[in-house]
Coordinates of C-alpha atoms in Angstrom, one line a residue:
M1 CA -82.3 43.7 130.7
K2 CA -86.0 43.5 130.8
K3 CA -88.0 45.2 133.7
T4 CA -89.2 41.8 134.9
D5 CA -85.7 40.5 135.4
N6 CA -84.5 39.9 139.0
I7 CA -80.8 39.6 139.7
L8 CA -79.2 37.9 142.7
V9 CA -75.7 38.8 143.9
W10 CA -74.1 36.5 146.5
Q11 CA -70.9 36.1 148.4
W12 CA -70.7 34.2 151.7
G13 CA -67.4 35.3 153.2
R14 CA -67.5 36.7 156.7
R15 CA -65.1 39.7 156.3
G16 CA -62.7 41.3 154.0
A17 CA -62.9 41.9 150.2
G18 CA -65.5 39.2 149.4
P19 CA -68.6 40.7 151.1
K20 CA -67.4 44.3 150.2
I21 CA -67.3 43.5 146.5
A22 CA -70.8 41.9 146.7
V23 CA -72.2 45.1 148.3
E24 CA -70.4 47.4 145.9
F25 CA -71.4 45.4 142.8
S26 CA -75.1 45.0 143.9
N27 CA -75.3 48.8 144.6
A28 CA -73.9 49.6 141.2
L29 CA -76.3 47.1 139.5
R30 CA -79.2 48.9 141.1
S31 CA -78.1 52.1 139.4
V32 CA -77.5 50.8 135.8
V33 CA -80.2 48.1 135.2
N34 CA -84.0 48.1 135.0
S35 CA -84.1 45.1 137.4
N36 CA -84.6 44.2 141.0
V37 CA -81.3 43.4 142.6
Y38 CA -81.1 41.1 145.6
L39 CA -78.3 40.3 147.9
S40 CA -77.2 37.2 149.7
L41 CA -74.5 37.5 152.3
S42 CA -73.4 35.4 155.4
T43 CA -75.3 36.1 158.5
H44 CA -71.8 36.5 160.1
A45 CA -70.6 39.2 157.5
E46 CA -68.8 42.0 159.1
I47 CA -70.1 44.6 156.6
I48 CA -73.7 43.8 157.7
A49 CA -72.8 44.1 161.4
Q50 CA -71.2 47.5 160.9
N51 CA -73.9 48.9 158.7
S52 CA -77.6 47.9 159.4
S53 CA -78.8 49.8 156.3
F54 CA -77.6 46.9 154.0
K55 CA -80.5 44.6 153.2
N56 CA -79.5 40.9 153.3
D57 CA -82.3 39.4 151.1
I58 CA -81.2 35.8 151.4
P59 CA -79.1 35.6 154.6
V60 CA -77.1 32.3 154.8
K61 CA -75.7 30.9 158.1
T62 CA -72.2 29.9 157.2
Y63 CA -69.4 28.9 159.6
Q64 CA -66.6 30.2 161.8
S65 CA -64.4 27.1 162.0
I66 CA -63.5 23.9 160.2
G67 CA -65.9 22.0 162.4
G68 CA -68.6 24.5 161.5
Y69 CA -67.9 24.1 157.8
L70 CA -68.2 20.3 158.0
K71 CA -71.5 20.8 159.9
R72 CA -72.8 23.0 157.1
V73 CA -71.7 20.3 154.5
V74 CA -73.7 17.7 156.4
Q75 CA -76.7 20.0 156.4
S76 CA -76.3 20.8 152.7
P77 CA -79.7 19.3 151.7
L78 CA -81.4 21.7 154.1
L79 CA -79.5 24.7 152.8
M80 CA -80.4 23.8 149.3
I81 CA -84.1 23.5 150.2
Y82 CA -83.8 27.0 151.8
L83 CA -82.2 28.5 148.8
Y84 CA -84.5 26.8 146.3
K85 CA -87.6 28.4 148.1
K86 CA -86.1 31.8 148.6
I87 CA -84.8 32.1 145.0
K88 CA -88.0 30.7 143.4
N89 CA -90.2 33.2 145.5
L90 CA -88.0 36.1 144.3
K91 CA -88.3 35.0 140.7
I92 CA -84.5 35.3 140.2
S93 CA -83.5 35.2 136.5
L94 CA -79.8 35.7 136.8
A95 CA -77.4 35.0 139.8
I96 CA -73.9 36.5 140.1
C97 CA -71.2 35.2 142.6
T98 CA -68.7 38.0 143.2
M99 CA -66.0 35.8 144.8
P100 CA -65.9 32.0 145.1
G101 CA -66.1 30.3 148.5
P102 CA -66.4 26.7 149.9
L103 CA -70.2 26.5 149.9
D104 CA -70.9 28.0 146.5
L105 CA -71.4 24.6 144.6
L106 CA -74.5 24.3 146.7
M107 CA -75.9 27.5 145.3
V108 CA -74.9 26.5 141.7
A109 CA -76.6 23.2 142.1
T110 CA -79.8 25.0 143.3
L111 CA -79.7 27.4 140.4
K112 CA -79.3 24.5 138.0
L113 CA -82.5 22.9 139.4
L114 CA -84.3 26.2 138.8
R115 CA -82.7 26.6 135.4
I116 CA -81.2 30.0 136.3
P117 CA -78.0 31.1 134.6
C118 CA -75.1 31.7 136.9
V119 CA -72.0 34.1 136.5
V120 CA -69.0 33.8 138.7
I121 CA -66.3 36.4 139.1
I122 CA -62.8 35.0 139.4
H123 CA -60.0 36.8 141.0
D124 CA -57.1 34.3 140.7
V125 CA -56.4 31.0 138.9
Y126 CA -54.4 29.6 141.7
P127 CA -54.4 30.6 145.4
H128 CA -51.5 32.8 146.6
P129 CA -49.0 31.2 149.0
G130 CA -50.6 31.1 152.5
D131 CA -53.9 32.4 151.2
G132 CA -57.2 30.8 150.5
Y133 CA -58.6 27.6 151.9
I134 CA -58.1 23.8 151.6
G135 CA -59.3 22.6 148.3
Q136 CA -59.8 26.0 146.9
H137 CA -58.4 25.4 143.4
F138 CA -60.4 22.2 143.0
L139 CA -63.6 23.8 144.2
Q140 CA -63.2 27.0 142.1
N141 CA -62.6 24.9 138.9
Q142 CA -65.6 22.9 139.6
L143 CA -67.6 26.2 140.2
I144 CA -66.3 27.6 136.9
K145 CA -67.3 24.4 135.0
Q146 CA -70.8 24.5 136.5
S147 CA -71.3 28.2 135.9
S148 CA -72.8 29.8 132.6
L149 CA -70.2 32.5 132.3
V150 CA -67.0 33.6 134.1
V151 CA -65.8 37.2 134.7
T152 CA -62.1 38.1 135.5
F153 CA -61.0 41.2 137.3
S154 CA -58.1 41.6 134.9
Q155 CA -56.9 40.9 131.4
Y156 CA -53.9 39.0 133.1
I157 CA -56.4 36.4 134.7
Y158 CA -58.5 36.3 131.6
E159 CA -55.5 35.1 129.5
K160 CA -54.3 32.8 132.3
I161 CA -57.6 31.0 132.7
L162 CA -57.6 30.5 128.9
S163 CA -54.1 29.2 128.8
E164 CA -54.9 26.7 131.5
N165 CA -57.8 25.4 129.4
I166 CA -60.1 25.7 132.4
V167 CA -62.9 27.1 130.3
N168 CA -63.7 28.0 126.6
Q169 CA -63.1 31.5 125.5
N170 CA -66.7 32.2 124.7
K171 CA -67.5 31.6 128.3
V172 CA -65.1 34.2 129.7
I173 CA -65.5 38.0 130.1
A174 CA -62.6 40.2 130.9
G175 CA -63.3 42.9 133.5
W176 CA -61.2 45.0 136.0
H177 CA -61.0 45.7 139.7
P178 CA -62.7 49.0 140.7
A179 CA -61.8 51.0 143.8
F180 CA -63.5 50.3 147.1
S181 CA -65.4 53.1 148.7
Y182 CA -64.9 54.0 152.3
S183 CA -65.7 57.1 154.4
A184 CA -63.0 58.7 156.6
Q185 CA -63.7 59.9 160.1
K186 CA -60.6 61.8 161.0
N187 CA -58.5 64.7 159.5
Y188 CA -54.8 63.8 159.7
E189 CA -53.6 67.0 158.0
K190 CA -54.2 69.0 161.2
S191 CA -51.6 66.9 163.0
R192 CA -49.0 66.1 160.4
G193 CA -45.3 66.4 161.2
K194 CA -42.2 66.5 158.9
E195 CA -42.2 62.8 158.3
V196 CA -43.4 61.3 155.1
R197 CA -46.1 58.8 156.0
L198 CA -45.7 55.4 154.2
L199 CA -48.4 52.8 154.5
N200 CA -48.3 49.1 153.7
F201 CA -51.8 47.6 154.1
G202 CA -53.1 44.2 153.5
R203 CA -52.7 40.5 154.5
L204 CA -49.3 39.9 156.1
L205 CA -48.4 37.0 153.9
F206 CA -45.2 36.0 152.1
Y207 CA -46.4 36.8 148.6
K208 CA -47.0 40.4 149.7
G209 CA -43.2 40.8 149.7
L210 CA -42.6 42.0 153.2
D211 CA -39.2 40.4 153.2
L212 CA -38.3 42.5 150.1
L213 CA -39.6 45.6 151.9
D214 CA -37.5 44.7 155.0
E215 CA -34.3 44.5 153.0
S216 CA -35.1 47.6 150.9
L217 CA -35.5 49.7 153.9
K218 CA -31.9 48.9 155.0
K219 CA -30.6 50.3 151.7
I220 CA -32.4 53.8 151.7
S221 CA -29.8 56.6 151.9
S222 CA -32.2 59.5 151.8
N223 CA -32.1 62.0 154.8
Q224 CA -35.9 62.7 154.5
P225 CA -37.5 61.5 157.7
Y226 CA -40.4 59.0 157.3
I227 CA -42.6 56.7 159.3
M228 CA -44.0 53.5 157.9
R229 CA -47.0 51.7 159.2
I230 CA -47.4 48.0 158.2
V231 CA -51.0 47.2 158.9
G232 CA -52.9 43.9 158.3
Y233 CA -53.4 40.5 159.6
G234 CA -51.3 37.4 159.2
P235 CA -49.1 34.9 161.1
Q236 CA -46.3 36.4 163.3
T237 CA -43.1 35.7 161.4
V238 CA -39.4 36.5 161.7
V239 CA -39.9 39.0 158.8
L240 CA -42.4 41.0 160.8
D241 CA -40.2 40.9 163.8
R242 CA -37.3 42.3 161.7
L243 CA -39.5 45.1 160.3
N244 CA -40.6 46.0 163.7
E245 CA -36.9 46.6 164.7
H246 CA -36.5 49.4 162.2
P247 CA -36.7 52.6 164.4
N248 CA -39.3 54.2 162.0
V249 CA -41.4 51.2 161.3
V250 CA -44.5 50.1 163.2
V251 CA -46.1 46.7 162.5
E252 CA -49.7 46.4 163.5
N253 CA -50.6 42.7 163.1
R254 CA -54.4 42.8 163.5
W255 CA -57.5 42.5 161.5
V256 CA -58.6 45.9 160.3
P257 CA -62.4 46.4 160.5
E258 CA -64.3 48.1 157.6
N259 CA -64.8 51.3 159.4
E260 CA -61.0 51.8 159.9
I261 CA -59.8 51.5 156.4
A262 CA -60.7 55.0 155.2
D263 CA -58.7 56.6 158.2
L264 CA -55.7 54.4 157.3
M265 CA -55.8 55.7 153.7
E266 CA -56.3 59.3 154.8
W267 CA -53.3 59.0 157.2
A268 CA -50.9 57.9 154.4
D269 CA -48.9 60.1 152.1
V270 CA -48.0 57.0 149.9
V271 CA -49.1 53.4 149.8
I272 CA -46.3 50.9 149.4
L273 CA -47.1 47.5 147.9
P274 CA -44.1 45.4 147.2
Y275 CA -45.8 42.3 146.0
R276 CA -43.9 39.2 144.9
E277 CA -47.1 38.1 143.0
A278 CA -50.5 39.5 142.3
S279 CA -53.4 39.3 139.8
Q280 CA -54.8 42.7 140.6
S281 CA -55.0 44.9 143.6
G282 CA -58.1 46.3 145.3
I283 CA -56.0 48.0 147.8
A284 CA -54.0 49.9 145.2
A285 CA -57.3 50.8 143.4
T286 CA -58.7 52.1 146.7
A287 CA -55.6 54.2 147.3
L288 CA -56.2 55.9 144.0
A289 CA -59.8 56.7 145.1
F290 CA -58.3 58.5 148.0
G291 CA -55.9 60.4 145.7
K292 CA -52.8 58.6 147.2
P293 CA -49.6 57.9 145.2
I294 CA -48.5 54.3 145.2
L295 CA -45.2 52.4 144.9
I296 CA -46.1 48.9 143.5
T297 CA -44.2 46.1 141.9
N298 CA -44.5 45.1 138.3
V299 CA -46.0 41.6 138.8
G300 CA -49.0 39.7 137.4
G301 CA -51.7 42.1 136.3
L302 CA -50.6 45.2 138.2
A303 CA -48.8 47.0 135.3
E304 CA -52.0 46.5 133.2
Q305 CA -54.0 48.0 136.1
F306 CA -51.8 51.0 136.9
K307 CA -49.1 51.8 134.3
H308 CA -51.1 54.7 132.9
E309 CA -51.9 56.3 136.3
D310 CA -50.3 59.5 137.5
L311 CA -48.1 59.2 140.6
V312 CA -48.0 55.4 140.5
F313 CA -44.4 54.3 140.7
L314 CA -43.9 50.8 139.2
C315 CA -40.7 48.9 140.1
E316 CA -39.5 45.4 139.8
P317 CA -39.9 42.9 142.7
T318 CA -36.3 43.2 143.8
I319 CA -34.7 44.7 146.8
I320 CA -32.6 47.1 144.8
D321 CA -35.6 48.4 142.7
I322 CA -37.9 48.7 145.7
A323 CA -35.2 50.7 147.5
K324 CA -34.6 53.0 144.5
G325 CA -38.4 53.5 144.3
L326 CA -38.6 54.4 148.0
E327 CA -35.7 56.9 147.6
T328 CA -37.4 58.5 144.6
I329 CA -40.6 59.0 146.6
L330 CA -38.8 60.4 149.6
K331 CA -37.2 63.1 147.5
L332 CA -40.6 64.4 146.4
S333 CA -42.4 67.4 148.1
F334 CA -45.3 66.3 150.3
P335 CA -48.2 66.3 150.6
L336 CA -48.6 65.1 147.0
T337 CA -52.0 65.4 145.3
R338 CA -53.5 63.4 142.4
K339 CA -56.9 63.3 140.9
K340 CA -59.1 61.0 143.0
H341 CA -60.8 58.0 141.3
D342 CA -64.6 57.9 141.7
A343 CA -65.1 54.5 143.2
E344 CA -68.9 54.6 142.7
E345 CA -68.6 55.4 139.0
E346 CA -66.0 52.7 138.5
W347 CA -68.3 50.0 139.9
K348 CA -71.2 51.4 137.8
K349 CA -69.0 51.1 134.7
L350 CA -68.1 47.5 135.6
A351 CA -71.7 46.6 136.3
R352 CA -72.8 48.0 132.9
H353 CA -70.0 46.1 131.1
V354 CA -70.8 42.7 132.9
V355 CA -74.6 43.0 132.4
D356 CA -74.4 44.0 128.8
T357 CA -71.9 41.3 127.9
V358 CA -73.8 38.6 129.9
T359 CA -77.1 39.6 128.3
S360 CA -75.5 39.4 124.8
K361 CA -73.8 36.0 125.5
L362 CA -76.9 34.4 127.1
A363 CA -79.4 35.8 124.5

C-alpha cells in the first residue's frame, strides 16, 4: 500500500479474544505495511487496563450491561459524529474489523459516509450454542452485506459462508487463525511431580464437549497418574459438578485474565480440547506457540488447522475416541517437546496476506 495510506483496526469487545486479535493484528500490520496503523478499542477493554503501552487511538465507550447497550443505541448519532470526526482527522483510507460486535454497524455507516472501504473478519457463520449475543447472526449478516470485503479465519468458514449465499465469492478472502502471544511469569518445571498435567481451557459451554470429556475420563484404564485442570468461565452446570467429582480433576469456573493465560499454558503437559463443534481454535493455536501437544476433536475446521502438526492427536467427538486419545497420551514419556510456533510471525504472515489481497481486490 502507498505510504500515505492510513489503516484503522477496530474491535469493541471488553475482554477475551476480540480485543486480543485487534491488538495482535494491528501490531503485525505495522511491521508489514508502509502505512500508519491506528487502533480503536473499547474504553473498558481488559487488554488496555493490563498494558498501558497499548495506544487506543479512537477509544469508544461501549457498555457493560443490556441497559448500557440500549443507552448506547439511543446515543448512536453522537457516537457516529464522534467517529466521523476522529476518522476524518486521521485520514483513514481502509478500516478493518477483527471480530464483529453489536455496535459495529454504526462504524460501517460512518465509514460509508466517508467513502472508506471496510473489511470484516468473520470467525463463525452461526453462533455456537450458548455463545454470542442476542441477534448476533442477523447483525453479522448485515455487517457482511455492508462491508467491502470479508476475511475468514479458516477455509471451512470460507466455504460455509459461500454455501449459505451470504456473500459473493469475489468478496471473500480465506485466511487462518494465528496463535496468540503471551508471556509466562512462572517456571512450573521446577515443581513438577509424576503426574501428567492435562489442561482444558476456554469457555465452559456445551459445544466445548465437557460432557464427552466427563464420560471419557471414566473409561481410562491407564495407570499413569495425571491431574486435569478445567479452567474457564461459564454457567455452573451438572456436567461441571460431575467433572469436579473426579479425584484428579479440578474445575476452575472463573474468568481468566490476559496475564494468567501464559502461566496456564506453561503448567500444562498437554492441552485437551474435546469440542462438539468448532470453526477454528485460537486456544489450540496458542498451545502450539507454547510447544504443547494437543488432543482435539475432528470437527469443523480443526482438522484443516492441525492435521499436519506434530504431536497433535485428532480424534472423533465421541466418548470412546476421546478416551482412546487420552490413553494414548498418558502412555507417552513426559515432558514432551515439539517445535514452538512463532506467534508474531504468524500474525505478520496473515497481515501480509490480507493487505495484499485487499489491495488487489479494491484496486
